[in-house]
Amino acid sequence: MTVRLFPEFDSVSRHSTGRLFQSRIVFALILCFLGLDFFPFPAAQAGEVELEHGTIIRGSLVPILGLTDALASKLEGDVPIQESARTFDGAPIYLVDDGMVRYFVPRRQVVRKNQDQELSRLETFKLPQKVTGRNQMLKTVGSYIDVTDFDKFGRRTVTLNTSKGNLALLQGVTEITPHHLKLTGLKQQWDLGLRTTSIKEDVLDAMLNEAIDHLNPNERIAVARFYIQAGLYLPAGEAFDAIERDFPEYKEKIATYVSELRTLHSQQLLNELNQRRRAGQHRLAQNAIMKFPTNNVAQSILRQIREVQDDYNKQQEQIDKARIRLGELEAEIKDHATRNLLQAYRREVMTQLNFETINRLGAFLNLENDDSLTAQEKLALAYSGWIVGAANVVTDLNTALNLWTARAQVLEYLRTENEQLSDQMLETLSKLEGVSAAVVKQMIPLLPPILDAPVRDITNSFPVHVTDPKAEVPVSYSVLLPIEYDPHHTYPMIVALRPSTLDANSVLDWWGKYKNGPGQSQRRGYIVIAPEYLSKDQVNYEDNVTAHYAVIESIRDARKRFNVDSDRVFLSGHGTGADAAFDIGMSHPDLFAGVMPIAGKTSAFNLHYWQNAKDLPFYIVGGELDRDTLEHNSLVINRMMRYGYDIIYAEYKGRGYESYYEEIHNLFNWMELHQRLKYPKDIEEKILRPIDNRFYWVRTEDLPAKSMQPVTFNSNQRIRARPVELKVNIKIGNVIYVRSGGKINTLWLNPELVDFDKRLEVRIDGQRKFNDFLRPDMKAMLDDFKNRGDRQKLFDARLDFF
C-alpha cells in the first residue's frame, strides 16, 4: 500500500506534463507521416542511461528541449530544431520513462547511454477491468484519506481529500509487471502506476492467481519467473515448491530456474550481510553468517562468506590478543606512577575495544612480538595509536602519555564556556612535549562525543534540545539512530524536514521505521534527525532566517553528540519540508552531500540561488497530478539541467501529493554514491540574507542593507534586490582573490587549500590585505571545531579582515 503522509493542499491547478509528453509524441508521428526529417525529439527507445555519479536509470529514452512546452519553445528560438532536438546529443535534457515514473536528467551528466538495450522478456499479466463513465479527468490529486487493499480482481477504493470534501474513487489493475502495476480509474480518467514491491505479497499472489489458469503448469512457472524478476525470491521459492508438488513431472524443467533463484537469493543475502557490516552492525552480520544457506550455493559466494567470517575471526583474535598483551607489558613497567596511569588507560581501552576500534591498535599488534622494542615502546605504540590512530603512533612512552593528557585538555576546552579556563587549557597544551596543532588535528576524528547523547532506547526516536548558551532562539530536534549504534562508528546523516501538518516522528518513521520495526535508515546505518524548523501553527514555509538557524544549529549539535560523517549529510523534506529543503540547501550548499525534496516547490530565493547549487546534487520526487509542481519548479530546475548540474527529477505519472515511499530504495542507492564537496578553491555564490554568509571556508559579514531581505519572506513575493556576489579564487602562486560586498571577511585555511611553506598573499576587492607565512593555530582549529562539530573538515589557520 502507498504510505500516506500528507493532507491535501487546497490549491487546484491544471498540470500539463502528461499532455505535454503525449502532444510531442503525436507531433513527431505527424511529421514522420508527412515525410519531414526533423522532430521535436526522436521517438522513444528502450534503453538506459548512466549518470556521472554512477546511477543507472532504465526505460524509454527521449531527448527533450525543456521540462515544459514554454521552456522548450524558448530554447528552440535560440537553437535550430534540426540541430538541437533531432539527435540525443543536441537536447539538454533526457526523459527516461520506465512506465511508471518519468526521470528527467541533464544530458551533460550522462556518461553512457544505450538506446537499443536488449531486455530479457519480462513476465506480464493482464487483468480485465470494466471501465465505465470516464468523462471526468482528474486534474490534481491530493492526499489519500483512505486506501483499501486490492481484492483478487485488482480493484480497490481510494478516498481523496478535496476542496469539496472526501471523494471515493474506484481503481483497477490492468497489468502486472515485475517492475510496476498499471492502474486505471474505473469511472474517471486516471492512469497511474505502483511499484510491484509496494504491494502486500498475499494480495499480489491473489491477483496473479486470478490472472492465470492454476491448472496450467506453464502459467504457474511464469508466475514463479515473475517473482524472480521482481526480486521477490522467497515467494518465488514457494511457487517453485508448489509446482514441483503439484506437477512432479516438471521437476527437471524448472531445475534451471530453481538454480538461478538460489544464486540470486544467496547473492541478495550476501549483499545484505556486507551492508550490515559497512553500517557497523557486526552482531547482525555475524548472525547472518551463521544462518547463511550452504546447500546448492555457488562456490564464489561461499568463498566470499568464508572471507568475511575469517576476517571477523581474525579481528576477534586481535581483540583477545590486545587484552592479554597490554596487561602483560604493563606488568613489566617498574615505575609505580607510570603503571597506575597505564592501568587507568587500559581500563578505557578494554571497555571500548571492539570491531570498530581494533584498527587503532594496528601498529601495536604488528610489532608486539618485535624483540628489538622494549615494553615501554610497545605500550607507546598502543596508547598513542588509541588517541591519534595507528598511522600516527610514537614509540616514546612519555609522549604517548602526554597525548592522553592532551586529549583530556582538548575535550575540556571544547566543553567549557569559561574563557579563562580555555586559555589555561591552551597554555597547558602548548607546553606538552610532542603535542602540536598537527597532533591535535590527528586527534579530533577519534575524540569521543563533545556533548552527551540522551540515548535511552536506540530502537525509537527521542528529542534533543540544543544547549548552546549562545543560541539566539531555542532549538530542538528529534533523532532516530541506526541499529547497533556505536559512537566509534562514523555514520551518514539525513536531515528530515516534516510537512507542516504532521510532527517530526512522521518523517523519522518514513525514513527509519517499517511496520513498527526497523526501516531503511536503521537497517542501512543512517542517523536521521528532524529539526523543529516551523513555528507553532505555521502552515506554509516562509523563507525565514529562523528556519535556517534551526536546521543549521540542529546539524551542528548532532555532530557534537553523535559520530556523524559530515561529508555525507543529506537534506530532505516532505511537502512544506521539501519547500524548505530547496531553500536551505541552495543557501548552504557546503553543509550537504545532496538534497532530496519530495512533493515540494521552489521559492523566490531559488530563482537567485540556483547557481549556488552547482556542486550540490539534487534528487527531486513529485507527482504529475500534484498541483502545478513541475510547471512551477521548472523555472529553476530547467536552468540547472541545461547547465549540467547533478540532478534527477522523478515524476510519478498520474500521482498527486504523496510521500512516495516507493522511491526510498532509489534514494538510499543515490546517497551511497555522493559525498560533500569539501575544499573547493573556486567559490562563487549569491547572498540575499545575512545568515547565508558562510560557504565552505569563507565568511563575509556586514553586508549591504539594500540587498538583504526581511527576516520572514513570503515565497510568493518577488525579490527585486540584487544579490551580493561572493567570489573567491585560489590561484597559482599561493594567492587568494576575494571579491565580496561584506565589510568583514574571514578565511579558514589548511594545507589542502594553500601551501603553508610558501608566502601567502590575500587580496580583497583588489587590495592586498595579507602577505606573509601562515602558521598552524591550535586555538583557531579548536574554536572552529567547537562551533561546527565537523570532524571531516578541519582548518589549521584563520585570517580575519575588517
Coordinates of N, CA and C in Angstrom, one line a residue, residues 144 146 185 240 340 380 558 573 647:
Y144 N -4.3 11.0 0.2 CA -5.2 9.8 0.3 C -5.7 9.8 1.7
D146 N -8.0 7.5 2.7 CA -8.1 6.0 3.0 C -7.9 5.2 1.7
G185 N -8.5 4.4 -13.5 CA -9.8 4.7 -12.9 C -10.9 4.0 -13.6
F240 N 7.9 -22.3 -6.8 CA 8.5 -23.5 -7.4 C 8.3 -24.7 -6.6
N340 N 50.3 3.1 37.3 CA 49.0 3.5 37.6 C 48.3 4.2 36.5
A380 N 53.8 2.4 24.1 CA 53.7 3.7 23.5 C 52.9 3.5 22.1
A558 N 24.0 17.9 16.5 CA 24.0 16.4 16.3 C 25.5 16.0 16.0
G573 N 13.1 16.6 2.7 CA 11.9 17.2 3.2 C 10.6 16.7 2.4
I647 N 21.6 16.4 -11.1 CA 20.2 16.5 -10.6 C 19.3 15.4 -11.3

